[in-house]
C-alpha atoms as a PDB file:
ATOM      1  CA  MET A   1       0.000   0.000   0.000  1.00  0.00           C
ATOM      2  CA  THR A   2       1.318   3.408  -1.003  1.00  0.00           C
ATOM      3  CA  VAL A   3       1.475   5.912   1.844  1.00  0.00           C
ATOM      4  CA  LEU A   4       2.282   9.610   1.698  1.00  0.00           C
ATOM      5  CA  LYS A   5       3.316  10.827   5.136  1.00  0.00           C
ATOM      6  CA  LEU A   6       3.876  14.360   6.395  1.00  0.00           C
ATOM      7  CA  GLU A   7       5.541  14.832   9.759  1.00  0.00           C
ATOM      8  CA  ASP A   8       5.662  18.247  11.447  1.00  0.00           C
ATOM      9  CA  VAL A   9       5.808  20.073   8.097  1.00  0.00           C
ATOM     10  CA  ALA A  10       6.270  23.843   8.049  1.00  0.00           C
ATOM     11  CA  VAL A  11       6.285  26.176   5.043  1.00  0.00           C
ATOM     12  CA  SER A  12       7.319  29.830   4.943  1.00  0.00           C
ATOM     13  CA  ARG A  13       6.596  32.315   2.186  1.00  0.00           C
ATOM     14  CA  GLY A  14       7.432  35.998   2.101  1.00  0.00           C
ATOM     15  CA  ALA A  15       7.104  37.532   5.548  1.00  0.00           C
ATOM     16  CA  GLY A  16       6.762  34.343   7.545  1.00  0.00           C
ATOM     17  CA  PRO A  17       5.279  30.883   8.078  1.00  0.00           C
ATOM     18  CA  VAL A  18       2.081  29.885   6.276  1.00  0.00           C
ATOM     19  CA  ILE A  19       2.053  26.241   7.452  1.00  0.00           C
ATOM     20  CA  SER A  20       3.268  25.049  10.849  1.00  0.00           C
ATOM     21  CA  GLY A  21       3.534  21.589  12.383  1.00  0.00           C
ATOM     22  CA  VAL A  22       1.296  19.688   9.953  1.00  0.00           C
ATOM     23  CA  SER A  23       1.353  15.892  10.214  1.00  0.00           C
ATOM     24  CA  LEU A  24      -0.957  13.610   8.216  1.00  0.00           C
ATOM     25  CA  GLU A  25      -1.062  10.463   6.087  1.00  0.00           C
ATOM     26  CA  VAL A  26      -2.679   9.696   2.750  1.00  0.00           C
ATOM     27  CA  GLU A  27      -3.177   6.051   1.806  1.00  0.00           C
ATOM     28  CA  SER A  28      -3.696   4.578  -1.630  1.00  0.00           C
ATOM     29  CA  GLY A  29      -7.290   3.833  -2.531  1.00  0.00           C
ATOM     30  CA  SER A  30      -8.867   6.634  -0.509  1.00  0.00           C
ATOM     31  CA  VAL A  31      -9.699  10.339  -0.616  1.00  0.00           C
ATOM     32  CA  THR A  32      -8.425  12.686   2.073  1.00  0.00           C
ATOM     33  CA  ALA A  33     -10.128  16.093   2.067  1.00  0.00           C
ATOM     34  CA  ILE A  34      -8.315  19.231   3.213  1.00  0.00           C
ATOM     35  CA  VAL A  35     -10.731  22.007   4.036  1.00  0.00           C
ATOM     36  CA  GLY A  36     -10.507  25.316   5.830  1.00  0.00           C
ATOM     37  CA  PRO A  37     -10.968  29.064   5.423  1.00  0.00           C
ATOM     38  CA  ASN A  38      -9.514  30.977   2.480  1.00  0.00           C
ATOM     39  CA  GLY A  39      -5.889  31.915   3.077  1.00  0.00           C
ATOM     40  CA  ALA A  40      -5.373  29.140   5.632  1.00  0.00           C
ATOM     41  CA  GLY A  41      -2.371  27.671   3.806  1.00  0.00           C
ATOM     42  CA  LYS A  42      -4.020  24.717   2.028  1.00  0.00           C
ATOM     43  CA  THR A  43      -2.511  25.490  -1.380  1.00  0.00           C
ATOM     44  CA  SER A  44       0.944  26.021   0.123  1.00  0.00           C
ATOM     45  CA  LEU A  45       0.670  22.610   1.761  1.00  0.00           C
ATOM     46  CA  LEU A  46       0.008  20.911  -1.588  1.00  0.00           C
ATOM     47  CA  GLU A  47       2.842  22.881  -3.180  1.00  0.00           C
ATOM     48  CA  ALA A  48       5.213  21.655  -0.476  1.00  0.00           C
ATOM     49  CA  ILE A  49       4.194  18.067  -1.198  1.00  0.00           C
ATOM     50  CA  SER A  50       4.656  18.346  -4.971  1.00  0.00           C
ATOM     51  CA  GLY A  51       7.899  20.348  -4.757  1.00  0.00           C
ATOM     52  CA  ILE A  52       6.813  23.791  -5.929  1.00  0.00           C
ATOM     53  CA  VAL A  53       8.043  25.106  -2.590  1.00  0.00           C
ATOM     54  CA  ARG A  54      10.413  23.496  -0.086  1.00  0.00           C
ATOM     55  CA  PRO A  55       9.275  22.840   3.467  1.00  0.00           C
ATOM     56  CA  THR A  56      11.262  24.779   6.033  1.00  0.00           C
ATOM     57  CA  HIS A  57      10.835  22.044   8.623  1.00  0.00           C
ATOM     58  CA  GLY A  58       9.669  18.460   8.892  1.00  0.00           C
ATOM     59  CA  SER A  59       9.652  15.603   6.417  1.00  0.00           C
ATOM     60  CA  ILE A  60       7.556  14.370   3.495  1.00  0.00           C
ATOM     61  CA  THR A  61       7.891  10.689   2.628  1.00  0.00           C
ATOM     62  CA  LEU A  62       6.395   8.470  -0.053  1.00  0.00           C
ATOM     63  CA  ASP A  63       6.560   4.784   0.803  1.00  0.00           C
ATOM     64  CA  ASP A  64       9.206   5.591   3.442  1.00  0.00           C
ATOM     65  CA  GLN A  65      11.384   7.477   0.939  1.00  0.00           C
ATOM     66  CA  ASP A  66      12.078  11.056   1.997  1.00  0.00           C
ATOM     67  CA  VAL A  67      11.140  13.307  -0.930  1.00  0.00           C
ATOM     68  CA  SER A  68      11.397  16.625   0.936  1.00  0.00           C
ATOM     69  CA  LYS A  69      14.495  17.776  -0.969  1.00  0.00           C
ATOM     70  CA  LEU A  70      13.731  16.250  -4.352  1.00  0.00           C
ATOM     71  CA  THR A  71      12.836  18.392  -7.345  1.00  0.00           C
ATOM     72  CA  ARG A  72       9.268  18.582  -8.533  1.00  0.00           C
ATOM     73  CA  GLY A  73      10.128  16.481 -11.577  1.00  0.00           C
ATOM     74  CA  LYS A  74      11.632  13.693  -9.488  1.00  0.00           C
ATOM     75  CA  ARG A  75       8.614  13.659  -7.193  1.00  0.00           C
ATOM     76  CA  ALA A  76       6.324  13.413 -10.216  1.00  0.00           C
ATOM     77  CA  ARG A  77       8.301  10.461 -11.561  1.00  0.00           C
ATOM     78  CA  LEU A  78       7.874   8.757  -8.185  1.00  0.00           C
ATOM     79  CA  GLY A  79       4.114   9.155  -8.529  1.00  0.00           C
ATOM     80  CA  ILE A  80       3.159  12.478  -6.892  1.00  0.00           C
ATOM     81  CA  VAL A  81       0.967  14.276  -9.442  1.00  0.00           C
ATOM     82  CA  HIS A  82      -0.382  17.779  -8.752  1.00  0.00           C
ATOM     83  CA  VAL A  83      -3.505  19.277 -10.343  1.00  0.00           C
ATOM     84  CA  GLU A  84      -3.115  22.963  -9.571  1.00  0.00           C
ATOM     85  CA  GLN A  85      -5.750  25.678  -9.492  1.00  0.00           C
ATOM     86  CA  GLY A  86      -6.766  27.340 -12.728  1.00  0.00           C
ATOM     87  CA  ARG A  87      -7.121  24.457 -15.233  1.00  0.00           C
ATOM     88  CA  THR A  88      -3.555  24.436 -16.569  1.00  0.00           C
ATOM     89  CA  ILE A  89      -4.146  23.350 -20.164  1.00  0.00           C
ATOM     90  CA  PHE A  90      -2.303  24.249 -23.365  1.00  0.00           C
ATOM     91  CA  PRO A  91      -5.107  26.168 -25.106  1.00  0.00           C
ATOM     92  CA  SER A  92      -3.679  26.125 -28.644  1.00  0.00           C
ATOM     93  CA  LEU A  93      -3.136  22.340 -28.580  1.00  0.00           C
ATOM     94  CA  THR A  94      -5.945  19.908 -29.259  1.00  0.00           C
ATOM     95  CA  VAL A  95      -7.461  17.806 -26.532  1.00  0.00           C
ATOM     96  CA  ARG A  96      -5.630  14.773 -27.934  1.00  0.00           C
ATOM     97  CA  GLU A  97      -2.320  16.658 -27.868  1.00  0.00           C
ATOM     98  CA  ASN A  98      -2.914  17.810 -24.290  1.00  0.00           C
ATOM     99  CA  LEU A  99      -3.653  14.259 -23.195  1.00  0.00           C
ATOM    100  CA  SER A 100      -0.677  12.922 -25.165  1.00  0.00           C
ATOM    101  CA  LEU A 101       1.636  14.638 -22.709  1.00  0.00           C
ATOM    102  CA  THR A 102       0.961  11.741 -20.325  1.00  0.00           C
ATOM    103  CA  ALA A 103      -1.242   9.264 -22.240  1.00  0.00           C
ATOM    104  CA  LYS A 104       1.493   7.550 -24.262  1.00  0.00           C
ATOM    105  CA  THR A 105      -0.371   4.474 -25.521  1.00  0.00           C
ATOM    106  CA  ALA A 106      -3.762   3.605 -26.989  1.00  0.00           C
ATOM    107  CA  GLU A 107      -4.564   1.853 -23.723  1.00  0.00           C
ATOM    108  CA  ASP A 108      -3.820   5.055 -21.803  1.00  0.00           C
ATOM    109  CA  PHE A 109      -6.223   6.969 -24.057  1.00  0.00           C
ATOM    110  CA  ASP A 110      -8.918   4.329 -23.664  1.00  0.00           C
ATOM    111  CA  GLU A 111      -8.629   4.540 -19.874  1.00  0.00           C
ATOM    112  CA  VAL A 112      -8.940   8.339 -19.931  1.00  0.00           C
ATOM    113  CA  LEU A 113     -11.942   8.278 -22.266  1.00  0.00           C
ATOM    114  CA  ALA A 114     -13.604   5.623 -20.108  1.00  0.00           C
ATOM    115  CA  LYS A 115     -13.367   8.067 -17.201  1.00  0.00           C
ATOM    116  CA  PHE A 116     -14.283  11.129 -19.299  1.00  0.00           C
ATOM    117  CA  PRO A 117     -16.459   9.992 -22.257  1.00  0.00           C
ATOM    118  CA  GLU A 118     -17.402  13.625 -22.978  1.00  0.00           C
ATOM    119  CA  LEU A 119     -13.888  14.207 -24.306  1.00  0.00           C
ATOM    120  CA  GLU A 120     -14.068  11.577 -27.054  1.00  0.00           C
ATOM    121  CA  LYS A 121     -15.900  13.854 -29.480  1.00  0.00           C
ATOM    122  CA  ARG A 122     -13.600  16.772 -28.609  1.00  0.00           C
ATOM    123  CA  LEU A 123     -10.216  15.138 -29.232  1.00  0.00           C
ATOM    124  CA  THR A 124      -9.468  17.265 -32.317  1.00  0.00           C
ATOM    125  CA  SER A 125     -10.712  20.536 -30.798  1.00  0.00           C
ATOM    126  CA  PRO A 126      -8.283  23.152 -29.444  1.00  0.00           C
ATOM    127  CA  ALA A 127      -8.469  22.837 -25.667  1.00  0.00           C
ATOM    128  CA  GLY A 128      -8.910  26.591 -25.328  1.00  0.00           C
ATOM    129  CA  LEU A 129     -12.329  26.343 -27.023  1.00  0.00           C
ATOM    130  CA  LEU A 130     -13.713  23.861 -24.515  1.00  0.00           C
ATOM    131  CA  SER A 131     -16.048  24.774 -21.678  1.00  0.00           C
ATOM    132  CA  GLY A 132     -14.589  25.186 -18.208  1.00  0.00           C
ATOM    133  CA  GLY A 133     -15.887  21.787 -17.190  1.00  0.00           C
ATOM    134  CA  GLU A 134     -14.430  20.084 -20.252  1.00  0.00           C
ATOM    135  CA  GLN A 135     -11.077  21.772 -19.631  1.00  0.00           C
ATOM    136  CA  GLN A 136     -11.075  20.464 -16.074  1.00  0.00           C
ATOM    137  CA  MET A 137     -11.762  16.992 -17.478  1.00  0.00           C
ATOM    138  CA  VAL A 138      -8.701  17.362 -19.729  1.00  0.00           C
ATOM    139  CA  VAL A 139      -6.579  18.346 -16.722  1.00  0.00           C
ATOM    140  CA  LEU A 140      -7.860  15.464 -14.593  1.00  0.00           C
ATOM    141  CA  GLY A 141      -7.557  13.039 -17.514  1.00  0.00           C
ATOM    142  CA  ARG A 142      -3.971  14.092 -18.130  1.00  0.00           C
ATOM    143  CA  ALA A 143      -3.188  13.599 -14.432  1.00  0.00           C
ATOM    144  CA  PHE A 144      -4.902  10.188 -14.358  1.00  0.00           C
ATOM    145  CA  ALA A 145      -2.963   9.027 -17.442  1.00  0.00           C
ATOM    146  CA  ALA A 146       0.292   9.849 -15.630  1.00  0.00           C
ATOM    147  CA  LYS A 147      -0.396   6.814 -13.403  1.00  0.00           C
ATOM    148  CA  PRO A 148      -0.150   8.654 -10.078  1.00  0.00           C
ATOM    149  CA  LYS A 149       0.343   6.971  -6.756  1.00  0.00           C
ATOM    150  CA  ILE A 150      -0.736  10.168  -4.991  1.00  0.00           C
ATOM    151  CA  LEU A 151      -2.952  12.736  -6.752  1.00  0.00           C
ATOM    152  CA  LEU A 152      -3.103  16.254  -5.320  1.00  0.00           C
ATOM    153  CA  ILE A 153      -6.151  18.254  -6.479  1.00  0.00           C
ATOM    154  CA  ASP A 154      -6.395  21.952  -5.594  1.00  0.00           C
ATOM    155  CA  GLU A 155      -9.825  23.638  -5.733  1.00  0.00           C
ATOM    156  CA  MET A 156     -11.282  21.629  -8.612  1.00  0.00           C
ATOM    157  CA  SER A 157     -14.545  23.581  -8.335  1.00  0.00           C
ATOM    158  CA  LEU A 158     -12.926  26.968  -8.977  1.00  0.00           C
ATOM    159  CA  GLY A 159     -14.871  28.777 -11.709  1.00  0.00           C
ATOM    160  CA  LEU A 160     -17.176  25.840 -12.428  1.00  0.00           C
ATOM    161  CA  ALA A 161     -20.953  25.693 -12.273  1.00  0.00           C
ATOM    162  CA  PRO A 162     -22.131  23.514  -9.365  1.00  0.00           C
ATOM    163  CA  VAL A 163     -23.717  20.970 -11.744  1.00  0.00           C
ATOM    164  CA  VAL A 164     -20.357  20.497 -13.501  1.00  0.00           C
ATOM    165  CA  PHE A 165     -18.491  20.142 -10.232  1.00  0.00           C
ATOM    166  CA  LEU A 166     -20.984  17.516  -9.076  1.00  0.00           C
ATOM    167  CA  ARG A 167     -20.302  15.578 -12.290  1.00  0.00           C
ATOM    168  CA  LEU A 168     -16.569  15.505 -11.496  1.00  0.00           C
ATOM    169  CA  MET A 169     -16.750  14.413  -7.871  1.00  0.00           C
ATOM    170  CA  PRO A 170     -17.738  10.783  -8.594  1.00  0.00           C
ATOM    171  CA  ILE A 171     -14.803  10.579 -11.020  1.00  0.00           C
ATOM    172  CA  VAL A 172     -12.428  11.549  -8.217  1.00  0.00           C
ATOM    173  CA  GLU A 173     -13.979   8.788  -6.088  1.00  0.00           C
ATOM    174  CA  GLU A 174     -13.483   6.334  -8.954  1.00  0.00           C
ATOM    175  CA  ILE A 175      -9.827   7.322  -9.384  1.00  0.00           C
ATOM    176  CA  ALA A 176      -9.306   6.608  -5.685  1.00  0.00           C
ATOM    177  CA  ARG A 177     -11.037   3.226  -6.023  1.00  0.00           C
ATOM    178  CA  ASP A 178      -8.532   2.410  -8.765  1.00  0.00           C
ATOM    179  CA  GLY A 179      -5.859   2.501  -6.055  1.00  0.00           C
ATOM    180  CA  VAL A 180      -4.716   6.136  -6.110  1.00  0.00           C
ATOM    181  CA  GLY A 181      -4.336   8.141  -2.907  1.00  0.00           C
ATOM    182  CA  VAL A 182      -6.181  11.440  -3.472  1.00  0.00           C
ATOM    183  CA  LEU A 183      -5.516  14.568  -1.429  1.00  0.00           C
ATOM    184  CA  LEU A 184      -8.341  16.972  -2.254  1.00  0.00           C
ATOM    185  CA  VAL A 185      -8.312  20.656  -1.304  1.00  0.00           C
ATOM    186  CA  GLU A 186     -11.807  22.042  -1.806  1.00  0.00           C
ATOM    187  CA  GLN A 187     -13.773  25.122  -0.813  1.00  0.00           C
ATOM    188  CA  PHE A 188     -17.079  23.213  -0.820  1.00  0.00           C
ATOM    189  CA  ALA A 189     -16.307  21.419   2.411  1.00  0.00           C
ATOM    190  CA  ASN A 190     -19.485  19.389   2.739  1.00  0.00           C
ATOM    191  CA  LEU A 191     -19.225  17.963  -0.779  1.00  0.00           C
ATOM    192  CA  ALA A 192     -15.556  17.110  -0.351  1.00  0.00           C
ATOM    193  CA  LEU A 193     -16.135  15.447   3.004  1.00  0.00           C
ATOM    194  CA  LYS A 194     -18.897  13.248   1.586  1.00  0.00           C
ATOM    195  CA  ILE A 195     -16.502  11.486  -0.793  1.00  0.00           C
ATOM    196  CA  ALA A 196     -13.560  11.436   1.628  1.00  0.00           C
ATOM    197  CA  LYS A 197     -12.509   8.720   4.038  1.00  0.00           C
ATOM    198  CA  ASP A 198     -10.321  11.070   6.081  1.00  0.00           C
ATOM    199  CA  ALA A 199     -10.250  14.815   6.583  1.00  0.00           C
ATOM    200  CA  ALA A 200      -7.933  17.551   7.737  1.00  0.00           C
ATOM    201  CA  VAL A 201      -9.041  21.062   8.633  1.00  0.00           C
ATOM    202  CA  VAL A 202      -6.369  23.725   8.210  1.00  0.00           C
ATOM    203  CA  THR A 203      -6.863  27.063   9.963  1.00  0.00           C
ATOM    204  CA  SER A 204      -4.206  29.788  10.016  1.00  0.00           C
ATOM    205  CA  GLY A 205      -1.583  27.286   8.915  1.00  0.00           C
ATOM    206  CA  HIS A 206      -2.321  24.732  11.642  1.00  0.00           C
ATOM    207  CA  LEU A 207      -4.238  21.465  11.683  1.00  0.00           C
ATOM    208  CA  THR A 208      -7.292  21.938  13.855  1.00  0.00           C
ATOM    209  CA  TYR A 209      -8.774  18.549  12.990  1.00  0.00           C
ATOM    210  CA  SER A 210      -7.393  15.314  11.546  1.00  0.00           C
ATOM    211  CA  GLY A 211      -9.473  12.173  11.476  1.00  0.00           C
ATOM    212  CA  PRO A 212     -12.472  10.462   9.872  1.00  0.00           C
ATOM    213  CA  ALA A 213     -14.389  12.648   7.418  1.00  0.00           C
ATOM    214  CA  ASP A 214     -17.766  11.289   8.500  1.00  0.00           C
ATOM    215  CA  ALA A 215     -17.187  12.610  12.015  1.00  0.00           C
ATOM    216  CA  LEU A 216     -17.340  16.131  10.564  1.00  0.00           C
ATOM    217  CA  VAL A 217     -20.180  15.436   8.131  1.00  0.00           C
ATOM    218  CA  GLY A 218     -22.340  14.244  10.999  1.00  0.00           C
ATOM    219  CA  ASP A 219     -21.393  17.051  13.372  1.00  0.00           C
ATOM    220  CA  PRO A 220     -21.692  20.557  11.853  1.00  0.00           C
ATOM    221  CA  ASP A 221     -20.799  22.179  15.191  1.00  0.00           C
ATOM    222  CA  ARG A 222     -17.534  20.248  15.300  1.00  0.00           C
ATOM    223  CA  LEU A 223     -16.740  21.332  11.728  1.00  0.00           C
ATOM    224  CA  LYS A 224     -17.532  24.937  12.580  1.00  0.00           C
ATOM    225  CA  GLN A 225     -15.299  24.795  15.653  1.00  0.00           C
ATOM    226  CA  ALA A 226     -12.456  23.300  13.591  1.00  0.00           C
ATOM    227  CA  TYR A 227     -12.767  26.196  11.123  1.00  0.00           C
ATOM    228  CA  LEU A 228     -12.561  28.658  13.990  1.00  0.00           C
ATOM    229  CA  GLY A 229      -9.385  27.011  15.250  1.00  0.00           C
END
């Protein structure tokens, strides 16, 4: 079983720390939701895991291998794949060309299209002409085709209509069932918690809750208190 483990991780940016003393685990085959107020440090935490920024303290391990000082590229080759905010597509390339960055074989393409059948009729279209929801499917499909062990997803709902976001959530669950460990940062806390096995609430850079997601779903007061820190 693949395990991503953070132990006492701290991240500083600009004037000072944005994450302090965060410890958590993400196991293959499950979704872990990270929720919390805007500006709490959730994005910085994902960036520390994928290698965009270096942690100033603590360790990040994947299957007991310390990756804290590895480059982003090396972490990706080990199986840590990061879907950042903002639907990072190549707009002038077709959908097929975007997916070809990670989907190297016909089998890879078939697996992506099985997850995202809406993209099959759009393969020859420039990705920049797709709807926001279709673009997010391209991004998720490209990440899925990279065969991640751990998939980091940052604010998938950003800029999407609720109906589109609701279409994507079961796909994230399915990717986890395929054996991927998913770490999901999401502003719609209740929706994220419903598909998650575990949850972490980050407030002002600190973990104020870490444990089963259903404990928060069933106790709104506890979730509110975790948000308040």
